[in-house]
PDB file of C-alpha atoms in Angstrom:
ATOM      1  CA  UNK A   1     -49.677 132.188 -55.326  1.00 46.00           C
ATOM      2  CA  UNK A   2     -51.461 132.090 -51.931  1.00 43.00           C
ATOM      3  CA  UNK A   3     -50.553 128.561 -50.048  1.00 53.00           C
ATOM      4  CA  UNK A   4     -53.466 126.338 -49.049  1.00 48.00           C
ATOM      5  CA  UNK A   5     -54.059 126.442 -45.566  1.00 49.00           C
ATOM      6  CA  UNK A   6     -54.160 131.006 -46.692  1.00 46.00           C
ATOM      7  CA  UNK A   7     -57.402 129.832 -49.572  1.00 48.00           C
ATOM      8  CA  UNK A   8     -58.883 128.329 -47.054  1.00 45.00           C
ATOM      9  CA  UNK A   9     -58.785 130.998 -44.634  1.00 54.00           C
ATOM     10  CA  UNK A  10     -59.825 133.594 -47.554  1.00 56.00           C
ATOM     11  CA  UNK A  11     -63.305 131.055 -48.376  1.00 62.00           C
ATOM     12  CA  UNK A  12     -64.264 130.580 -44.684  1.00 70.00           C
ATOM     13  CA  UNK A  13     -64.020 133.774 -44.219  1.00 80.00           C
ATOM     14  CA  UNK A  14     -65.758 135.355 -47.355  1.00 81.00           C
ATOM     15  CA  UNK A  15     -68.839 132.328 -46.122  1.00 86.00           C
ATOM     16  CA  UNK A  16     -68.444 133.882 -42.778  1.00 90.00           C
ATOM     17  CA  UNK A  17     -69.575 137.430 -43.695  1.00 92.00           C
ATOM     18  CA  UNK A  18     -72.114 136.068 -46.219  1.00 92.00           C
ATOM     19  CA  UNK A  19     -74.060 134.112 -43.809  1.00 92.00           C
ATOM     20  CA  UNK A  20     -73.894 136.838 -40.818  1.00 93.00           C
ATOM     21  CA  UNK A  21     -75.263 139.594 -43.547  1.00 93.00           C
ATOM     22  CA  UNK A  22     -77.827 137.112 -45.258  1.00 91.00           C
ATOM     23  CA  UNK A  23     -79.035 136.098 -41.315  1.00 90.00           C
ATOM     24  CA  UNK A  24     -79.539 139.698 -40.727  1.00 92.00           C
ATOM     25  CA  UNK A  25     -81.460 140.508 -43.733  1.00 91.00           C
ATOM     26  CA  UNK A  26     -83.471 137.140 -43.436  1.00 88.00           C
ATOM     27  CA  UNK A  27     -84.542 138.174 -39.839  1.00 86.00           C
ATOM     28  CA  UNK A  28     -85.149 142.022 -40.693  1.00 86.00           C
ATOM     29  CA  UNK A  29     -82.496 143.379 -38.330  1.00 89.00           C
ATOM     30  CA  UNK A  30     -81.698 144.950 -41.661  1.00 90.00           C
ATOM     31  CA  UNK A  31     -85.218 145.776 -42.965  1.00 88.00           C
ATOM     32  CA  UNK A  32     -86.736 145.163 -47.011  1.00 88.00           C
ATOM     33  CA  UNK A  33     -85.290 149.015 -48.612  1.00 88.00           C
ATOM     34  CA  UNK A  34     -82.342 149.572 -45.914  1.00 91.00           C
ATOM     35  CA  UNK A  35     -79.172 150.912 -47.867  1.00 92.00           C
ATOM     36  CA  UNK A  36     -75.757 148.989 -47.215  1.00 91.00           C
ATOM     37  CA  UNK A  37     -72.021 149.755 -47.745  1.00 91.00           C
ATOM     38  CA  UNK A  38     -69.536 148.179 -48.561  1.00 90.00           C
ATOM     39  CA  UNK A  39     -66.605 150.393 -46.555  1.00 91.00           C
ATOM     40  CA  UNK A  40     -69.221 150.476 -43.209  1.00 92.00           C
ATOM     41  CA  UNK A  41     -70.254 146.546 -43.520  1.00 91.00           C
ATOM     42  CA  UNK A  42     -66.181 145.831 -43.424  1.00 91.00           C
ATOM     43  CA  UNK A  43     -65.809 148.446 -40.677  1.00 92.00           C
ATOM     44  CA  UNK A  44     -68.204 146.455 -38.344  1.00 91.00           C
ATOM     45  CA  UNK A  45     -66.539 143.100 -39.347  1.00 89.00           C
ATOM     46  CA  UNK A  46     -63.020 144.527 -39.345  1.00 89.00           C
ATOM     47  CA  UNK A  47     -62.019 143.358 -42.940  1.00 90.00           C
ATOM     48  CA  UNK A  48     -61.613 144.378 -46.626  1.00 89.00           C
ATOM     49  CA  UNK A  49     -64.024 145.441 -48.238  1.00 90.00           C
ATOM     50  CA  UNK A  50     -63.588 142.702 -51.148  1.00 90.00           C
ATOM     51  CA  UNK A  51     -65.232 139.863 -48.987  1.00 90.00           C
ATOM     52  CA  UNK A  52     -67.805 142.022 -48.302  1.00 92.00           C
ATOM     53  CA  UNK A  53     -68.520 142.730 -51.970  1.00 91.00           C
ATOM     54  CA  UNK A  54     -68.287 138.937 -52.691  1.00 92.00           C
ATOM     55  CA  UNK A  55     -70.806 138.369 -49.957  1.00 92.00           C
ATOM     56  CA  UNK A  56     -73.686 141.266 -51.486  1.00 92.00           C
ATOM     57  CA  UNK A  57     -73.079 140.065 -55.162  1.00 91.00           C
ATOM     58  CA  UNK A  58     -73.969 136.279 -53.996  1.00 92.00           C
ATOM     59  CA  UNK A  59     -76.925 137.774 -51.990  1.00 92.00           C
ATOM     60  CA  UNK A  60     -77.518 139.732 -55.108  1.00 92.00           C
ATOM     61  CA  UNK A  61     -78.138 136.774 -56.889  1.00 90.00           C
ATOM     62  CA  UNK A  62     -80.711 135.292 -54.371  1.00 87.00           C
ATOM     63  CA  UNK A  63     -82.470 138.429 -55.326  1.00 86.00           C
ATOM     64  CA  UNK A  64     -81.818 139.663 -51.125  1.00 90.00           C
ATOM     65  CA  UNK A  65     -79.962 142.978 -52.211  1.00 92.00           C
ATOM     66  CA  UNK A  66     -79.953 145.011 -55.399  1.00 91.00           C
ATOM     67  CA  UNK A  67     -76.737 146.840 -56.510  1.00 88.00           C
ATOM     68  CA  UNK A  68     -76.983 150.662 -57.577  1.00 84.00           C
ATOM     69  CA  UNK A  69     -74.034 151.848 -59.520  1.00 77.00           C
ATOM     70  CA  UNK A  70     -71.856 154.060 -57.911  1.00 72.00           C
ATOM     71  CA  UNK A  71     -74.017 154.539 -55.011  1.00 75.00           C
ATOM     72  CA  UNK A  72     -73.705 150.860 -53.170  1.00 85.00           C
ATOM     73  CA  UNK A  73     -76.613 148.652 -51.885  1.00 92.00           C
ATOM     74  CA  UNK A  74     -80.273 148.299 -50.943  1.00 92.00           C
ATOM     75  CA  UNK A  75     -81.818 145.167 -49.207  1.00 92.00           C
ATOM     76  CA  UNK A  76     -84.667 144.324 -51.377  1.00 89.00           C
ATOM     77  CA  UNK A  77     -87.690 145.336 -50.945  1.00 87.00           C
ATOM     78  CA  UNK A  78     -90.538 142.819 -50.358  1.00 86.00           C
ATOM     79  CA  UNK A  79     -93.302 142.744 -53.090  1.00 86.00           C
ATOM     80  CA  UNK A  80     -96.439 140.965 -52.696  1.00 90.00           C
ATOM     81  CA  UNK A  81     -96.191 139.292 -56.464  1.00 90.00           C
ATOM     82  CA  UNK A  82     -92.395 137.941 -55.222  1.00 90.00           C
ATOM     83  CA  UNK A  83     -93.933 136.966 -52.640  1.00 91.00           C
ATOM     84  CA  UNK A  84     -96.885 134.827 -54.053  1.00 94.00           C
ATOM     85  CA  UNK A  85     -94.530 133.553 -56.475  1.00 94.00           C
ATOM     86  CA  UNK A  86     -92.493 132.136 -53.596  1.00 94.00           C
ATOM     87  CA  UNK A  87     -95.261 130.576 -51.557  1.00 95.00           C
ATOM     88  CA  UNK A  88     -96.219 128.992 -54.909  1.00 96.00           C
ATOM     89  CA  UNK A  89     -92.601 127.592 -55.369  1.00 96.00           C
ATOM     90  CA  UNK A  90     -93.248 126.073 -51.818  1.00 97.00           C
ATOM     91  CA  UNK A  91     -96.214 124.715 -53.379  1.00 97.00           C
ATOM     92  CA  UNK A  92     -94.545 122.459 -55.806  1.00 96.00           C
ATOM     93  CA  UNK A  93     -91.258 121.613 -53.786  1.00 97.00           C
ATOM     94  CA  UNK A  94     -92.110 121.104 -50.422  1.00 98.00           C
ATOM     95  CA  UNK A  95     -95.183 118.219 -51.591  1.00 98.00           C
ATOM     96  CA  UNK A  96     -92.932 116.620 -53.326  1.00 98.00           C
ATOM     97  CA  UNK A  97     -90.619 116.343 -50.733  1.00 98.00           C
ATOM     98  CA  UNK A  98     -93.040 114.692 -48.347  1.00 98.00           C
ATOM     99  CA  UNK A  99     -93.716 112.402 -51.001  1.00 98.00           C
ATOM    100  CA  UNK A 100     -89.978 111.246 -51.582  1.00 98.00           C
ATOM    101  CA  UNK A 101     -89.633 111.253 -47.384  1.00 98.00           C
ATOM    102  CA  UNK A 102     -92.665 108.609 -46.864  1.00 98.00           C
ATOM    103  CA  UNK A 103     -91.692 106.368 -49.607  1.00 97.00           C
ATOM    104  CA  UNK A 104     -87.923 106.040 -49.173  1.00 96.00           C
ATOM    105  CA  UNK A 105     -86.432 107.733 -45.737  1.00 98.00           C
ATOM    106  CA  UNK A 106     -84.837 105.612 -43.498  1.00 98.00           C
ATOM    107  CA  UNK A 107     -87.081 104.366 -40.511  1.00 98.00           C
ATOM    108  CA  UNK A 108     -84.643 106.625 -38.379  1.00 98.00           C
ATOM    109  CA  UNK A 109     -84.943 109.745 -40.309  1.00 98.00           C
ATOM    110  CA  UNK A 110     -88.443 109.052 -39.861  1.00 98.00           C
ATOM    111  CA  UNK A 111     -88.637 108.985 -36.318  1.00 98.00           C
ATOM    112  CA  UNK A 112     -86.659 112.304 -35.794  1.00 98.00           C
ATOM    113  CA  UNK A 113     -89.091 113.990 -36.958  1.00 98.00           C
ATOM    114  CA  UNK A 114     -91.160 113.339 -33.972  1.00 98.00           C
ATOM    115  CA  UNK A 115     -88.827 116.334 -32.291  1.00 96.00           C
ATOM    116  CA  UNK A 116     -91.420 118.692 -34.254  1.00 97.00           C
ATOM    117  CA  UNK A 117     -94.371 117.770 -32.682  1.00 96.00           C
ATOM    118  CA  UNK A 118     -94.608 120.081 -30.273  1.00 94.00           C
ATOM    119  CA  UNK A 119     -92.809 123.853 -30.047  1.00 91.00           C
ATOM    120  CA  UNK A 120     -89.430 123.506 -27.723  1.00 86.00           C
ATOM    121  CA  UNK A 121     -90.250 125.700 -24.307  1.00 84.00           C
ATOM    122  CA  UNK A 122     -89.662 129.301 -24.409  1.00 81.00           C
ATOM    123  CA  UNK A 123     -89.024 128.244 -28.581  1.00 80.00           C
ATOM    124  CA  UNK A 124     -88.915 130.673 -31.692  1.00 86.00           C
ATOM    125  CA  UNK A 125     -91.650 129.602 -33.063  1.00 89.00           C
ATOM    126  CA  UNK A 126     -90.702 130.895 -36.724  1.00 88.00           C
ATOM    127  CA  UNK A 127     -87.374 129.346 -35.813  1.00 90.00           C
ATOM    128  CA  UNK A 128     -88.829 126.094 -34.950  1.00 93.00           C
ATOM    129  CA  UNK A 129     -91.023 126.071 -38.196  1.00 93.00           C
ATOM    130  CA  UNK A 130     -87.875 126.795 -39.914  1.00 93.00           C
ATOM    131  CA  UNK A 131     -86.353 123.421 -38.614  1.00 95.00           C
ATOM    132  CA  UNK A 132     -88.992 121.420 -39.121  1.00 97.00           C
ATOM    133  CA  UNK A 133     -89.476 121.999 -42.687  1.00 97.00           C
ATOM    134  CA  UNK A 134     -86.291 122.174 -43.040  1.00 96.00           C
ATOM    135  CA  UNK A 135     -86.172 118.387 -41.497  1.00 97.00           C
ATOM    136  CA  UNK A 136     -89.262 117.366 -43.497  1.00 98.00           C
ATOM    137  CA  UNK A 137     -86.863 118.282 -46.625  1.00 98.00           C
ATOM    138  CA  UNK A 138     -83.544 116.755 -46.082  1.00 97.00           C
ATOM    139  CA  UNK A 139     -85.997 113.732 -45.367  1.00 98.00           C
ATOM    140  CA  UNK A 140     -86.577 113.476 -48.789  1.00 97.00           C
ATOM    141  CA  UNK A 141     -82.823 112.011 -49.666  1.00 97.00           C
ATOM    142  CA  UNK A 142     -82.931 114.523 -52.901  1.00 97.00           C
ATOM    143  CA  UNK A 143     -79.956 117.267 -51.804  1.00 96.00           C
ATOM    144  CA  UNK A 144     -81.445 119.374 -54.482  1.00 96.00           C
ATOM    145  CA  UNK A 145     -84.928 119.900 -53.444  1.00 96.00           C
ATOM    146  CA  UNK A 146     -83.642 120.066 -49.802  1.00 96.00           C
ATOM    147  CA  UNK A 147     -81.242 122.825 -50.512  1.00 95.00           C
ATOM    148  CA  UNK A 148     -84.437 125.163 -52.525  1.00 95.00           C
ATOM    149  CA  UNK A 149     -86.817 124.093 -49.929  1.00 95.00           C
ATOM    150  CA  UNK A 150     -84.816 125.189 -47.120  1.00 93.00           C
ATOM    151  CA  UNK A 151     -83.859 128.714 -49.280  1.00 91.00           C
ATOM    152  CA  UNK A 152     -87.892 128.824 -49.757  1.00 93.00           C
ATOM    153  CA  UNK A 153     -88.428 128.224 -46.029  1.00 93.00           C
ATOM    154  CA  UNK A 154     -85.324 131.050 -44.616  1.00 90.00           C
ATOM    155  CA  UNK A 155     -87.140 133.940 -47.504  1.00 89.00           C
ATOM    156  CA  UNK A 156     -90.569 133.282 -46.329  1.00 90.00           C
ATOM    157  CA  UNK A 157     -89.627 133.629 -42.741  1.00 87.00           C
ATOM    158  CA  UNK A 158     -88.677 137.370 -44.122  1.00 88.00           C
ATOM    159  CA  UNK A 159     -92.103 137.619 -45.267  1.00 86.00           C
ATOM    160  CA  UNK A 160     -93.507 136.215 -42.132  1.00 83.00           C
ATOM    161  CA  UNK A 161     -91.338 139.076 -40.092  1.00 83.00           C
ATOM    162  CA  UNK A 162     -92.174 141.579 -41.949  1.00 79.00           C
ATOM    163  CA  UNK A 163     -96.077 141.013 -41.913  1.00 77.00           C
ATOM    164  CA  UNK A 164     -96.384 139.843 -37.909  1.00 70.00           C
ATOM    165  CA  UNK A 165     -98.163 142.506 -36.694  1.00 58.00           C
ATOM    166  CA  UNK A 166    -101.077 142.226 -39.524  1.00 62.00           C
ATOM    167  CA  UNK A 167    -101.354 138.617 -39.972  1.00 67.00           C
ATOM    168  CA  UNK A 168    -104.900 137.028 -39.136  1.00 66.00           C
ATOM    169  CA  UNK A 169    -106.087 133.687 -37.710  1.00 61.00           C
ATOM    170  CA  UNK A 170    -102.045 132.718 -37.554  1.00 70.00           C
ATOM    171  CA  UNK A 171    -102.758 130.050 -34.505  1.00 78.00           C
ATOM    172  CA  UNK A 172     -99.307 128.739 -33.180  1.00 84.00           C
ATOM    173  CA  UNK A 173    -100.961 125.498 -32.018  1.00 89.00           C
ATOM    174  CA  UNK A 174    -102.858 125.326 -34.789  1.00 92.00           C
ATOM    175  CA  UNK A 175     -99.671 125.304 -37.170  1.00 93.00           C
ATOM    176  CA  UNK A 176     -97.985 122.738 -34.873  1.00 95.00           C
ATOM    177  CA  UNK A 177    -100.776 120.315 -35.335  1.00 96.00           C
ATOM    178  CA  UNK A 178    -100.526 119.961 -38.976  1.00 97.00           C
ATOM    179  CA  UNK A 179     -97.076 119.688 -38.651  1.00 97.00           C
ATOM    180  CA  UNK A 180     -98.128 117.010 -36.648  1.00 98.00           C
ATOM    181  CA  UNK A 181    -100.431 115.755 -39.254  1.00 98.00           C
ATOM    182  CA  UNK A 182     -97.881 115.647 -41.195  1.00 98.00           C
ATOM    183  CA  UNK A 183     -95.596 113.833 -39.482  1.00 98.00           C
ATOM    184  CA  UNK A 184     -98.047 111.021 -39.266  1.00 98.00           C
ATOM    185  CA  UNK A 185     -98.681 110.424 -42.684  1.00 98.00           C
ATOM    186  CA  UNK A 186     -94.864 110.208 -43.785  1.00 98.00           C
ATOM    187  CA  UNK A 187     -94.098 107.887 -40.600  1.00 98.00           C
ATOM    188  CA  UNK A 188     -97.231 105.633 -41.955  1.00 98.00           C
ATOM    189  CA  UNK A 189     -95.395 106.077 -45.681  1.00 98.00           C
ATOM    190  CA  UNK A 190     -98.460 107.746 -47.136  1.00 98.00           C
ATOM    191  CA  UNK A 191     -97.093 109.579 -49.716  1.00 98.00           C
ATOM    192  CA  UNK A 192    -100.434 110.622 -51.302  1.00 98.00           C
ATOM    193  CA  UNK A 193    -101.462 111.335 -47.798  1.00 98.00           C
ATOM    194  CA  UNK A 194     -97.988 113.848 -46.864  1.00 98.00           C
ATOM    195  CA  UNK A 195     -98.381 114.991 -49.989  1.00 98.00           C
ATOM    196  CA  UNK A 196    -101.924 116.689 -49.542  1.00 98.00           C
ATOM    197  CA  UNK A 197    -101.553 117.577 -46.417  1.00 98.00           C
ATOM    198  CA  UNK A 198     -98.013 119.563 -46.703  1.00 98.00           C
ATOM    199  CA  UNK A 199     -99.889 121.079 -50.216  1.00 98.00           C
ATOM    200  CA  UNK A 200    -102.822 121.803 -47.837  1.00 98.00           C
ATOM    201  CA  UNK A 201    -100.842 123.586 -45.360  1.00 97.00           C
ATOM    202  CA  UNK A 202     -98.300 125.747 -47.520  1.00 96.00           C
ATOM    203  CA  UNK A 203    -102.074 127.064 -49.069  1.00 96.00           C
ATOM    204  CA  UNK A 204    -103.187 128.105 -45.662  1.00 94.00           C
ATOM    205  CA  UNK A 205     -99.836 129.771 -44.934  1.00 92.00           C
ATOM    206  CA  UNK A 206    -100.199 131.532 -48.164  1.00 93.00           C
ATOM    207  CA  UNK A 207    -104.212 132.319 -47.154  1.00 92.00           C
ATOM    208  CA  UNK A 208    -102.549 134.500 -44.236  1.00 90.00           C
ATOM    209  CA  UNK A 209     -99.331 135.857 -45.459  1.00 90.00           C
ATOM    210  CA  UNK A 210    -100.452 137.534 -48.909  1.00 90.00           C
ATOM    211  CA  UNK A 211    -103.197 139.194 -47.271  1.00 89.00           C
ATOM    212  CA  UNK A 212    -101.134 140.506 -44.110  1.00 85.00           C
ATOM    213  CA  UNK A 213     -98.509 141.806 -46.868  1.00 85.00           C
ATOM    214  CA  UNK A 214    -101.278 143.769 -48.571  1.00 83.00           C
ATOM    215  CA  UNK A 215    -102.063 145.488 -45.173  1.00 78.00           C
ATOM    216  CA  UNK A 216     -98.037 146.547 -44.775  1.00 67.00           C
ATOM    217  CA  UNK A 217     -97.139 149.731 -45.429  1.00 51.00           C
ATOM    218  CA  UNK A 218     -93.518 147.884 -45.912  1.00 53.00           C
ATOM    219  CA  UNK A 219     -94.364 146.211 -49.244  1.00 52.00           C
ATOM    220  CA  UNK A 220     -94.361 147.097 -52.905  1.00 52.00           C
TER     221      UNK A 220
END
């Protein structure tokens, strides 16, 4: 029986290797339809290969890779149907979460979010839109809907990666002022008002990203 302080070394270390493989697929330095392996992937991070198959089966079941008996992994590719069906997700989830941020977060909370309204010098700006919804969701006080926002948010930056170089009317400053619209109607605790306007700007998101996806020769 392996002692504690060895299980604990075992689980941080199996997390380990799932994050650093989910980052990379997440930011396309493994692109959608890349093959993986097992023996190579524990090569490069100089363990067994059973973390490593621990890590693709949980990714598996995010729907990131796909396993193919006998003949090891694929990163999945991107389709434009999982990909509406995921903007519409963030339709439902992230409005809500507004909501549940204007009416109860504390004043605090609140006030951090004023960090988002403007993009950090020299900033990521996908990065930066990742951290600010992800804010605008742990806001909300509901773990839950936090923890499937902020999945939402880290698979749609995929889809934002992998369309970049077709996207139309995708205005930086643009985006950062409805963030910043939105950040004024949850500090006023306008829920009806967040609400609509996170709804409002998830749609335009969507507006941009399906199309761009049609134009990739990437996508399914």
């Amino acid at each position: 029986m392996l002692r504690q302080p060895e299980r604990v070394t075992i689980v941080l270390l199996r997390d380990t290797i799932y994050e650093a493989i989910r980052a990379e697929i997440l930011t396309c330095r493994v692109p959608p339809g890349a093959e993986v392996r097992e023996q190579e992937l524990a090569e490069r991070f100089e363990v067994s290969r059973q973390p490593v198959r621990e890590a693709l089966l949980r990714l598996e079941r995010e729907r990131l890779v796909r396993v193919h008996p006998r003949q090891g992994y694929q990163v999945n590719p991107i389709s434009v149907a999982d990909a509406r069906d995921l903007l519409q997700f963030r339709l439902v989830v992230e409005p809500a979460c507004a909501g549940e941020a204007a009416e109860s977060a504390p004043p605090a909370v609140l006030a951090g979010l004023d960090a988002f309204r403007e993009l950090p010098e020299g900033g990521d700006f996908i990065a930066y839109n990742r951290a600010f919804h992800t804010a605008l969701a742990e806001a909300s006080g509901n773990r839950r809907m936090a923890a499937v926002t902020r999945d939402l948010i880290e698979q749609a930056d995929r889809l934002v990666r992998v369309s970049l170089a077709t996207i139309r009317g995708r205005d930086p400053a643009q985006l950062i002022a409805e963030h910043a619209g939105i950040i004024d109607a949850v500090q006023r605790r306008d829920a009806r008002a967040a609400r609509r306007r996170v709804r409002d700007h998830v749609a335009r998101a969507e507006r941009r990203i399906i199309p761009a996806l049609e134009r990739s020769a990437v996508i399914l």
